[in-house]
PDB file of C-alpha atoms and ligand atoms in Angstrom:
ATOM      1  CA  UNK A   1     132.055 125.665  73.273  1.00  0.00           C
ATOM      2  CA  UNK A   2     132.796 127.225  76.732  1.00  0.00           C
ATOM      3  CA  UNK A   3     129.959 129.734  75.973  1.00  0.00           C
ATOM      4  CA  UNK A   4     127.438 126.898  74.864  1.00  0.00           C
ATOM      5  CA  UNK A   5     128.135 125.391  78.398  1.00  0.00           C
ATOM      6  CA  UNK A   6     127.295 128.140  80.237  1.00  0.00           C
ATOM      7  CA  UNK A   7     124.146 129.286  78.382  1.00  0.00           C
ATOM      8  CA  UNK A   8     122.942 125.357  78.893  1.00  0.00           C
ATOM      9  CA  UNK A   9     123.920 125.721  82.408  1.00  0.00           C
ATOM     10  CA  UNK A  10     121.785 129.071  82.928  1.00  0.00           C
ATOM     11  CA  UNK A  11     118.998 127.915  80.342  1.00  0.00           C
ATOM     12  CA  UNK A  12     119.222 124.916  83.420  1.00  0.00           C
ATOM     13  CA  UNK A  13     119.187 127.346  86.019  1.00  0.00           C
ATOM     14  CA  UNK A  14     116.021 128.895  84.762  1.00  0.00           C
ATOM     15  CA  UNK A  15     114.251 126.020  84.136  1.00  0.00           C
ATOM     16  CA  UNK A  16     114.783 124.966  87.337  1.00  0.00           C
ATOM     17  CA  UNK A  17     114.140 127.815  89.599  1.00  0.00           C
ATOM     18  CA  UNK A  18     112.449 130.490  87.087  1.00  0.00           C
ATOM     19  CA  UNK A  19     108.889 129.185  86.397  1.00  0.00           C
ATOM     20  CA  UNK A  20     108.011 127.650  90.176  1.00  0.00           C
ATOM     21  CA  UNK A  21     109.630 130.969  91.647  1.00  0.00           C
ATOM     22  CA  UNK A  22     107.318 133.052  89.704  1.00  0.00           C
ATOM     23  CA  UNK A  23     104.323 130.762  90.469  1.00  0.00           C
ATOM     24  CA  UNK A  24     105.101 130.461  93.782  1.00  0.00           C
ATOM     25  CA  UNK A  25     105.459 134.300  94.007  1.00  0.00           C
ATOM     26  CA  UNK A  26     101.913 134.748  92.340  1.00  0.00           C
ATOM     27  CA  UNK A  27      99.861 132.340  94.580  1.00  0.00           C
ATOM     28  CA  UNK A  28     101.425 134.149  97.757  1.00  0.00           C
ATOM     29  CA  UNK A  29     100.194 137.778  96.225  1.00  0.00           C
ATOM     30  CA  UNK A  30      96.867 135.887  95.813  1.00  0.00           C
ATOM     31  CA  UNK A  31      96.812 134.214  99.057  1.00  0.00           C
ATOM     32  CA  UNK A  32      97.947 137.277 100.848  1.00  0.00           C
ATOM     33  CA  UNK A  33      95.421 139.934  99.114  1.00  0.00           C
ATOM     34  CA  UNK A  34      92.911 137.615  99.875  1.00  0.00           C
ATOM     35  CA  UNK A  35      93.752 137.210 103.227  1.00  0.00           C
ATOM     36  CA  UNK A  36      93.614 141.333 103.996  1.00  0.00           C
ATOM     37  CA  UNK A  37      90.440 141.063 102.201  1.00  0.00           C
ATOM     38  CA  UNK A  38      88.410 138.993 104.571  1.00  0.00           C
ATOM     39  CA  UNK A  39      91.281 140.369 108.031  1.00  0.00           C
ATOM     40  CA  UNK A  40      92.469 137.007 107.927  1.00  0.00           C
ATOM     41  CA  UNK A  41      95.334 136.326 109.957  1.00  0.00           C
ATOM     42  CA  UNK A  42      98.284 133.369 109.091  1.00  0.00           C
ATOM     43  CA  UNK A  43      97.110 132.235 113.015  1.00  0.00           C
ATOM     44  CA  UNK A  44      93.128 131.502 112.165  1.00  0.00           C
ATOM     45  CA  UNK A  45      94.586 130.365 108.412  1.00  0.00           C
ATOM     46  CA  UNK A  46      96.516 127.761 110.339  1.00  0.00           C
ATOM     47  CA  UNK A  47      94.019 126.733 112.863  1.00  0.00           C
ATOM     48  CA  UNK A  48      91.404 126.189 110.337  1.00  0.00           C
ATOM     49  CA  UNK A  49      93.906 123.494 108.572  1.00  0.00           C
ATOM     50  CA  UNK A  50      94.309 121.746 111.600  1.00  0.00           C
ATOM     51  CA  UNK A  51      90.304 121.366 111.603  1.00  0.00           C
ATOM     52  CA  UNK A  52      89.935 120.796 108.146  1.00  0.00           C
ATOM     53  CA  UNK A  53      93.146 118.217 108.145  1.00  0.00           C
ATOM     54  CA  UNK A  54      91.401 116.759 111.335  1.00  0.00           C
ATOM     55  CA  UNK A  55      87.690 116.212 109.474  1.00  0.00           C
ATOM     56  CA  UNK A  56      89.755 115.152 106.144  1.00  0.00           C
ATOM     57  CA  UNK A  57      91.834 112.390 108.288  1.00  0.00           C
ATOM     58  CA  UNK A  58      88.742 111.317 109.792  1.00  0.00           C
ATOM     59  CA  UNK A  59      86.907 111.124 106.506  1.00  0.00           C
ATOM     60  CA  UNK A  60      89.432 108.708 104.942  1.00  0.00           C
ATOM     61  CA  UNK A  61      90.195 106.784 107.581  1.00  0.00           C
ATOM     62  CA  UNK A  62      86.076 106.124 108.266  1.00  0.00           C
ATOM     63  CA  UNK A  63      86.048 105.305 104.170  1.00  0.00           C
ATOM     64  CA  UNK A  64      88.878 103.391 104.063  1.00  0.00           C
ATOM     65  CA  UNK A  65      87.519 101.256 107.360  1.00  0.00           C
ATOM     66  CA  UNK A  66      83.875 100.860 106.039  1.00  0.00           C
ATOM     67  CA  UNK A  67      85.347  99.536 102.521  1.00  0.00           C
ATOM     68  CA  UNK A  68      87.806  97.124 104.635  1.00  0.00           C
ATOM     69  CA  UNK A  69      84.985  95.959 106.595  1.00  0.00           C
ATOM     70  CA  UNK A  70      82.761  95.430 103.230  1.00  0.00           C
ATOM     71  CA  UNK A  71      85.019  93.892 101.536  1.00  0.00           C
ATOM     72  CA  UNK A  72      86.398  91.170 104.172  1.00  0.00           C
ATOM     73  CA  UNK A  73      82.519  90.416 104.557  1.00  0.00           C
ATOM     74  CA  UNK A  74      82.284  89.714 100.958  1.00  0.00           C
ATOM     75  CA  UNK A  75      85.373  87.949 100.183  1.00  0.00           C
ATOM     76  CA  UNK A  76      87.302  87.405 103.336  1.00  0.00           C
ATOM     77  CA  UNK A  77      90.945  88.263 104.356  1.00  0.00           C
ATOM     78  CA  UNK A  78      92.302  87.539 100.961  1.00  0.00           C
ATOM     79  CA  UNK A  79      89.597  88.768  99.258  1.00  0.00           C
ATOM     80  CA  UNK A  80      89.797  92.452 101.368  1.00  0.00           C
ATOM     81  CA  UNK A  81      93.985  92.184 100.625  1.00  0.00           C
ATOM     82  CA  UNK A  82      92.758  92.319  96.927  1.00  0.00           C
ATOM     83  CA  UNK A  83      90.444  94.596  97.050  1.00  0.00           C
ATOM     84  CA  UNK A  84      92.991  96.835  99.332  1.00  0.00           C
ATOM     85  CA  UNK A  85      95.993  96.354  96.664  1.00  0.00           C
ATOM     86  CA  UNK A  86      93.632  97.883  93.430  1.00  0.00           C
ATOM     87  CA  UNK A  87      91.395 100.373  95.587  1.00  0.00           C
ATOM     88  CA  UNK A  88      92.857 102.371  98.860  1.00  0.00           C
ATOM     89  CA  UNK A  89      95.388 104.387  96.981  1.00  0.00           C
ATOM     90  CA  UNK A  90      92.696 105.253  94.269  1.00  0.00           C
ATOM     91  CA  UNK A  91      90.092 105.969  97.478  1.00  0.00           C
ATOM     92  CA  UNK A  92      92.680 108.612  98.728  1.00  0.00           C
ATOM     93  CA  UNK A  93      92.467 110.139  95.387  1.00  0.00           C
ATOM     94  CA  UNK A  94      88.902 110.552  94.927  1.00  0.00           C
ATOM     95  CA  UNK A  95      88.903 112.062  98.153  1.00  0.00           C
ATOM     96  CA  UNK A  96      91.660 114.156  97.417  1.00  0.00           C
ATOM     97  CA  UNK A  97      89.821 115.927  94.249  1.00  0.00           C
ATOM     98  CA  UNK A  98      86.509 115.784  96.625  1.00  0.00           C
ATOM     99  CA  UNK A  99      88.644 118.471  98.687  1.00  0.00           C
ATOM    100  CA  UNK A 100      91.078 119.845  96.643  1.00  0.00           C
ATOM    101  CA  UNK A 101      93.762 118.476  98.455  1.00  0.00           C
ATOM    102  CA  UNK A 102      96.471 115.989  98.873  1.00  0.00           C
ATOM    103  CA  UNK A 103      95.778 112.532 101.083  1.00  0.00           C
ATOM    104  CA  UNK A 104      98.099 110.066 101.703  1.00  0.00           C
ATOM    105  CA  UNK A 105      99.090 107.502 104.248  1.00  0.00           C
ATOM    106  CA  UNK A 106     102.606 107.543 104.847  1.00  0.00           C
ATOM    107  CA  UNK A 107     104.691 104.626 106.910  1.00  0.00           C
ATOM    108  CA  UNK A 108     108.593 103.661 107.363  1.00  0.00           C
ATOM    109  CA  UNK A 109     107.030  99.828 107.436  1.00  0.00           C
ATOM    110  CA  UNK A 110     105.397 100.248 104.094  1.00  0.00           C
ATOM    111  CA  UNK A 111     103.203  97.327 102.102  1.00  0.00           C
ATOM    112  CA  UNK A 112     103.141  99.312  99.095  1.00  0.00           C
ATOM    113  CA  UNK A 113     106.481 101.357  98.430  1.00  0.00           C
ATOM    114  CA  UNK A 114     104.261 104.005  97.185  1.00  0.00           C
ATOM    115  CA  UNK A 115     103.673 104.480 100.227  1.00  0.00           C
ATOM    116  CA  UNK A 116     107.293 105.429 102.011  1.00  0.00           C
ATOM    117  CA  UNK A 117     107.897 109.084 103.403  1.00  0.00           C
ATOM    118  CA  UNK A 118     108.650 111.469 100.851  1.00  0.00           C
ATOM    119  CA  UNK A 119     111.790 114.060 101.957  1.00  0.00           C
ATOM    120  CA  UNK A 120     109.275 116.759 103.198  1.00  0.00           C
ATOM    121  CA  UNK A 121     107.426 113.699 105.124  1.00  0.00           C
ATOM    122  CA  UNK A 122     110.697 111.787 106.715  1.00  0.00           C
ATOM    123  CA  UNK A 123     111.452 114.431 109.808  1.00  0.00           C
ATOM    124  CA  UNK A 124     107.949 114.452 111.041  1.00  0.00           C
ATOM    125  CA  UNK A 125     107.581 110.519 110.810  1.00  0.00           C
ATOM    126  CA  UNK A 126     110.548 110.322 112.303  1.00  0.00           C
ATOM    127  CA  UNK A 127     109.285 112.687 115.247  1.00  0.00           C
ATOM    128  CA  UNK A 128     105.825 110.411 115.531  1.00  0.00           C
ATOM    129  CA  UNK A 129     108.163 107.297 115.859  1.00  0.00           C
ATOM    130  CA  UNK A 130     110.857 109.014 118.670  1.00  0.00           C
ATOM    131  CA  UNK A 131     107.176 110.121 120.354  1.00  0.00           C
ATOM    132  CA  UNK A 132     105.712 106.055 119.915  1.00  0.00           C
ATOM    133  CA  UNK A 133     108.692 104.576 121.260  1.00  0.00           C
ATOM    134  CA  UNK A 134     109.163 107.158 124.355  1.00  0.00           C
ATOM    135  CA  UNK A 135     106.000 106.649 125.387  1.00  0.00           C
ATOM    136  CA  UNK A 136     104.822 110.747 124.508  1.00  0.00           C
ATOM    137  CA  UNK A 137     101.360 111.148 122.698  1.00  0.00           C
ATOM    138  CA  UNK A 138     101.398 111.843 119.604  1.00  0.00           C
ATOM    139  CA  UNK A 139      98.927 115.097 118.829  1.00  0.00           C
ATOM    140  CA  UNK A 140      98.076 115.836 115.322  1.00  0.00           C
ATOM    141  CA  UNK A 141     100.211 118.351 113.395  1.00  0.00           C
ATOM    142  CA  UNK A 142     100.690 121.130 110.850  1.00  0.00           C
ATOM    143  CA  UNK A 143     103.365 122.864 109.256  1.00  0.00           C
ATOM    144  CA  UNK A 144     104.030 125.560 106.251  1.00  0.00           C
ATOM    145  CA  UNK A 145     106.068 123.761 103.586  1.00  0.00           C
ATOM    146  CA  UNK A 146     108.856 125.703 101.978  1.00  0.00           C
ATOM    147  CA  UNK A 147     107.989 128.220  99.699  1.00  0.00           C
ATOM    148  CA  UNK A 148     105.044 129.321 102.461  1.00  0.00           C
ATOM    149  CA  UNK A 149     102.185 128.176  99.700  1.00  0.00           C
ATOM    150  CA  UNK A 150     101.003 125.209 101.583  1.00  0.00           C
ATOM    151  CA  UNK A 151     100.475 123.421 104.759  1.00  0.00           C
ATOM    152  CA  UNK A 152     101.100 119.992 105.488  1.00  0.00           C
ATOM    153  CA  UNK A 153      98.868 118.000 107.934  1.00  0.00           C
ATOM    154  CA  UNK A 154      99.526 114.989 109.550  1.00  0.00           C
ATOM    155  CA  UNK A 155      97.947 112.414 112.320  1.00  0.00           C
ATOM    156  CA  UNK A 156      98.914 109.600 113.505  1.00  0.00           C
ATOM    157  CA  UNK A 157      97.346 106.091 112.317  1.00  0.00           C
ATOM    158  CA  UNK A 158      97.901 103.384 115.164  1.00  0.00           C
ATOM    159  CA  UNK A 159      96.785  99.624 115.054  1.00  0.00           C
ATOM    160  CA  UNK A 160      93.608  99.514 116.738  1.00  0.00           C
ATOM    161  CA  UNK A 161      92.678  96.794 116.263  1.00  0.00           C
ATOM    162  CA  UNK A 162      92.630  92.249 116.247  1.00  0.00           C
ATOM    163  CA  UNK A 163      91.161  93.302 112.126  1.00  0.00           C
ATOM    164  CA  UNK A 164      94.317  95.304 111.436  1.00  0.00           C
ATOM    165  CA  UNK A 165      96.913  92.278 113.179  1.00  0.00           C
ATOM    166  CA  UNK A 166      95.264  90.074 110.111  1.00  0.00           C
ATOM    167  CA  UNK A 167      96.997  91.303 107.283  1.00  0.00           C
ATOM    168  CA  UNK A 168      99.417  93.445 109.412  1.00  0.00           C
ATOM    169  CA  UNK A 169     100.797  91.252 112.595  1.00  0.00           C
ATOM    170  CA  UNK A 170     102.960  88.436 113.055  1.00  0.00           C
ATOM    171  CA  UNK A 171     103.134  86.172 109.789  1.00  0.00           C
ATOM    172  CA  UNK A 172     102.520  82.894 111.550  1.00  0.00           C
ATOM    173  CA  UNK A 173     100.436  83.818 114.178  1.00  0.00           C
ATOM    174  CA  UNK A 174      98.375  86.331 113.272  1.00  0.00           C
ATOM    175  CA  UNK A 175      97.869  85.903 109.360  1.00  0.00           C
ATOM    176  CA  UNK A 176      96.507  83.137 107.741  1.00  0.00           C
ATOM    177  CA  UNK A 177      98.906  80.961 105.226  1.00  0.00           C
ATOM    178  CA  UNK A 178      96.485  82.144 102.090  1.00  0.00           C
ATOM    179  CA  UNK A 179      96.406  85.427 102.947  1.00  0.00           C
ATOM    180  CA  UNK A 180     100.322  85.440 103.563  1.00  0.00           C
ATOM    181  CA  UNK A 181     100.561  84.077 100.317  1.00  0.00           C
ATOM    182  CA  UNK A 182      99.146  86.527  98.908  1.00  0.00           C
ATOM    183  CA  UNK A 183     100.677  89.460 100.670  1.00  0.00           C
ATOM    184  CA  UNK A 184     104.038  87.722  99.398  1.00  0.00           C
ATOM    185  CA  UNK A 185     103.020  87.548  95.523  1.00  0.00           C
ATOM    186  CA  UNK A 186     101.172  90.683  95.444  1.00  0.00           C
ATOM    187  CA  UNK A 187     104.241  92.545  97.415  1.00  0.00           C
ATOM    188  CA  UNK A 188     107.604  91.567  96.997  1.00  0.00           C
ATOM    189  CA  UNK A 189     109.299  94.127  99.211  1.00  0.00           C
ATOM    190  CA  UNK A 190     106.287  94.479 102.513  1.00  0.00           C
ATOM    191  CA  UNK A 191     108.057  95.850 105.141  1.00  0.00           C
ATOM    192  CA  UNK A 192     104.443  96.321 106.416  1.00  0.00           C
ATOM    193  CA  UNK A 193     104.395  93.139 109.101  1.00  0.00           C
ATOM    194  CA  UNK A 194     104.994  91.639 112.805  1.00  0.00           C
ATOM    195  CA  UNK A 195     103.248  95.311 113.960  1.00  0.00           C
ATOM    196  CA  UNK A 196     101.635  94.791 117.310  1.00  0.00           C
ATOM    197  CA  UNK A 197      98.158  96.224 118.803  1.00  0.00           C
ATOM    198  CA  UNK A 198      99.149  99.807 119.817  1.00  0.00           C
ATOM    199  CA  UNK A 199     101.633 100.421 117.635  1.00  0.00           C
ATOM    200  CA  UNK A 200     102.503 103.321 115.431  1.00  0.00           C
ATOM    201  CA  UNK A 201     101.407 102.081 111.882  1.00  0.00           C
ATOM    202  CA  UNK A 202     102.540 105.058 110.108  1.00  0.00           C
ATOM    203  CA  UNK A 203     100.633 108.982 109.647  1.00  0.00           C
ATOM    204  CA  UNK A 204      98.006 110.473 107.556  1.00  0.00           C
ATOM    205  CA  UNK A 205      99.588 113.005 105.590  1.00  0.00           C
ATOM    206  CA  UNK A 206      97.075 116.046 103.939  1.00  0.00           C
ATOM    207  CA  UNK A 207      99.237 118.627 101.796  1.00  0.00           C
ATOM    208  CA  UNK A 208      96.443 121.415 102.042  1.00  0.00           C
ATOM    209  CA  UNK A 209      96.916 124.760  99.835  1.00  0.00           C
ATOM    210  CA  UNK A 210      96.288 127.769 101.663  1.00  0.00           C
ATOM    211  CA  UNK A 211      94.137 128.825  99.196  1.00  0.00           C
ATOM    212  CA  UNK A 212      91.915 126.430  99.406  1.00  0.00           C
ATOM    213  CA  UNK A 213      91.973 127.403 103.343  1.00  0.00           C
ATOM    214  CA  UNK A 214      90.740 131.107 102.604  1.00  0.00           C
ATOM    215  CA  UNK A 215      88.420 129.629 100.081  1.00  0.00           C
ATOM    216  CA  UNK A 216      86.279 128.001 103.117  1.00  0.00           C
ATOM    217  CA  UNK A 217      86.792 131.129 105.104  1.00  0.00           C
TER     218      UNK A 217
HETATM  219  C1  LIG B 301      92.698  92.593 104.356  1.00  0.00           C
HETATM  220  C2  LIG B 301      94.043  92.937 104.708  1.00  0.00           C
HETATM  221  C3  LIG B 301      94.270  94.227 105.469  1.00  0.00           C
HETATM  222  C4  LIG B 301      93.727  94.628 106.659  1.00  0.00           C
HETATM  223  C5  LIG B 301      92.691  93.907 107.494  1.00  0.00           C
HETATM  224  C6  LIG B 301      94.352  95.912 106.972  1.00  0.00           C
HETATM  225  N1  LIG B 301      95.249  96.264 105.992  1.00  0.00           N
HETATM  226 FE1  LIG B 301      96.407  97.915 105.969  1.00  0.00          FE
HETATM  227  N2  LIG B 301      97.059  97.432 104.097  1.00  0.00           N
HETATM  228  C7  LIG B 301      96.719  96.281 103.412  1.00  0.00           C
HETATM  229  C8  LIG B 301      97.272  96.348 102.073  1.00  0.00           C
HETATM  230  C9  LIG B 301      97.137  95.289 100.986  1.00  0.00           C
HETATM  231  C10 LIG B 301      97.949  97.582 101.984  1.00  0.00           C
HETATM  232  C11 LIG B 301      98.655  98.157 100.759  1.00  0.00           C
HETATM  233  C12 LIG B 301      97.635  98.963  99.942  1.00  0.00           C
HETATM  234  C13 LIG B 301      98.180  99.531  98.648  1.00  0.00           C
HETATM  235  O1  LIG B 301      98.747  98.775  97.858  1.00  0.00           O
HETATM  236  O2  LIG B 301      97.996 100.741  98.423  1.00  0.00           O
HETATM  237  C14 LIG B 301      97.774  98.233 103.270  1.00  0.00           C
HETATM  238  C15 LIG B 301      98.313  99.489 103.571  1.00  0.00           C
HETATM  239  C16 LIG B 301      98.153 100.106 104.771  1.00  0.00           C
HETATM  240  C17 LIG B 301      98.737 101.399 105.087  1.00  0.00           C
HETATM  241  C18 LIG B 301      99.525 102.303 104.145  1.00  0.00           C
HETATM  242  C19 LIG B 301     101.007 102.136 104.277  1.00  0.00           C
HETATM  243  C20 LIG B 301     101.538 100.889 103.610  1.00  0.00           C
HETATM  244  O3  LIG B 301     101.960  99.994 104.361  1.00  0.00           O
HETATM  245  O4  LIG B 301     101.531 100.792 102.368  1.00  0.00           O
HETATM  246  C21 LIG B 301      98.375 101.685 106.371  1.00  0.00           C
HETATM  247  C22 LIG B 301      98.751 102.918 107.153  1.00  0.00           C
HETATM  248  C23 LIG B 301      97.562 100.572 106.852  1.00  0.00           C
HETATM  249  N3  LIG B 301      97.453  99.632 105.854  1.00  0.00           N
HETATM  250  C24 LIG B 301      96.991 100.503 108.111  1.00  0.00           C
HETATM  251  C25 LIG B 301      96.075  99.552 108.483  1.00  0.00           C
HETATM  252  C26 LIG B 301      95.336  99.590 109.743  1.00  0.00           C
HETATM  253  C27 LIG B 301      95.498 100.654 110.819  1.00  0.00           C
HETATM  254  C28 LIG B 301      94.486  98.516 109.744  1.00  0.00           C
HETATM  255  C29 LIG B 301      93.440  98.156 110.772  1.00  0.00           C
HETATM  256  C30 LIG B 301      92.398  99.138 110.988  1.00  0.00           C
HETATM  257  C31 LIG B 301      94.710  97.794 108.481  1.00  0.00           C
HETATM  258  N4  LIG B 301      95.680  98.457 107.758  1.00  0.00           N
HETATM  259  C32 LIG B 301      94.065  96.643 108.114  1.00  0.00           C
HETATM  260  C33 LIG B 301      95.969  95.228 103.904  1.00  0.00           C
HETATM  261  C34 LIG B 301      95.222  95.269 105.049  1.00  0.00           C
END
C-alpha cells in the first residue's frame, strides 16, 4: 500500500513537472539556436516586443473603440453594453490568432470576472495602480515570464473619455437607468463602476512567445 502511494505520488510528480519541463527545455534550444542564427541578442529580442506589444495594444484598443462607437450608433448605450457582453472578449481572440499571441484586458474593477488579474498579472497591476494613485506615469512594460519562453506586455488603459463614464462612471449620474439595468442583469458581480475621467481602468496585457519575436526578425 505504502509503495502504491509513493509511485502515485511520483507518477504525480511527473505529470506535473515532466512534460512542460521538457517542452519548455525544447522551445528554449529552438529559440536560442535561432537566435545565434540571425546574432540576435535577448536585448533587440526584448525591444522588438515592446514595439510589437505597443502596435498590438494599439490595434485592439483602435478595434475595440471603432466597434464601441458602431455599435452605440446603431443601438445606443444599451444596445453597445450588448453588443460589448457577446463580442470584446471574442475580438481579443481573433486578434490574438491574427498575431499569434495572447490579448487581454486585465482590471482589479472588473465587469466581466473573466477579466480579473491572473497570478502572473496581479504584481504588475498592482505596480500601475501604486504609479495611478502617486501621481507617477505609467510607461508601458515587458517582462520574461518564468520558464524564460515568453514575454509579457502590458500598457496601461485609462478612461479617456465622457463615452467610457456611460457604462463605466457613477451609476446615477453618469449611466442611464436602462443601461444600469442592464449592466445589473447581464453582470451580477461588476466591480467595473463609479471610475472617474483619468483614471486607471485597468492594463492591456499581450503574453508574446519569443518565438514568434525571432519569427518577425
Ligand atoms: C456601452 C457600454 C460601454 C462603454 C461605452 C464602455 N465600456 Fe468598457 N466594458 C463594457 C462591458 C459590457 C464590459 C464587459 C465586456 C465583457 O463581458 O467581456 C466592459 C469591459 C471593459 C474592460 C475590461 C475589464 C472588465 O471590466 O471586464 C475595460 C478595460 C474597459 N471596459 C474599458 C473601457 C474604456 C476605457 C471605455 C471608454 C473608451 C469603455 N470601456 C467604454 C461596457 C462599456
Amino acid at each position: 500500500m505504502k509503495h502504491l502511494f509513493y509511485f502515485a505520488l511520483a507518477a504525480l510528480v511527473l505529470i506535473a513537472c515532466g512534460p512542460r519541463e521538457r517542452v519548455s527545455k525544447s522551445v528554449f534550444d529552438e529559440v536560442n539556436k535561432a537566435m545565434e542564427a540571425k546574432k540576435l541578442s535577448d536585448a533587440q529580442i526584448t525591444q522588438e516586443a515592446m514595439s510589437w506589444g505597443d502596435s498590438i495594444s494599439l490595434e485592439a484598443q483602435q478595434l475595440l473603440m471603432e466597434n464601441l462607437h458602431k455599435a452605440v450608433g446603431e443601438g445606443g448605450f444599451t444596445g453597445a453594453l450588448e453588443f460589448c457582453n457577446v463580442n470584446a472578449l471574442s475580438i481579443t481572440e481573433e486578434l490574438s490568432k491574427k498575431h499569434g499571441v495572447s490579448i487581454r484586458r486585465t482590471s482589479f474593477r472588473a465587469r466581466n470576472q473573466e477579466n480579473l488579474p491572473t497570478p502572473e498579472e496581479l504584481p504588475i497591476l498592482e505596480a500601475y495602480e501604486y504609479n495611478s494613485e502617486n501621481g507617477i506615469k505609467n510607461e508601458s512594460n515587458i517582462q520574461t515570464l518564468p520558464g524564460g519562453d515568453v514575454l509579457l506586455y502590458t500598457k496601461a488603459i485609462v478612461i479617456s473619455s465622457e463615452l467610457c463614464l456611460s457604462c463605466h462612471g457613477d451609476p446615477t449620474n453618469d449611466i442611464e437607468a436602462a443601461v444600469l439595468g442592464r449592466i445589473d442583469s447581464l453582470y451580477s458581480e461588476d466591480l467595473a463602476r463609479n471610475f472617474k475621467a483619468g483614471d486607471l481602468r485597468g492594463i492591456w496585457s499581450v503574453k508574446i512567445p519569443k518565438k514568434a519575436v525571432v519569427n518577425r526578425l
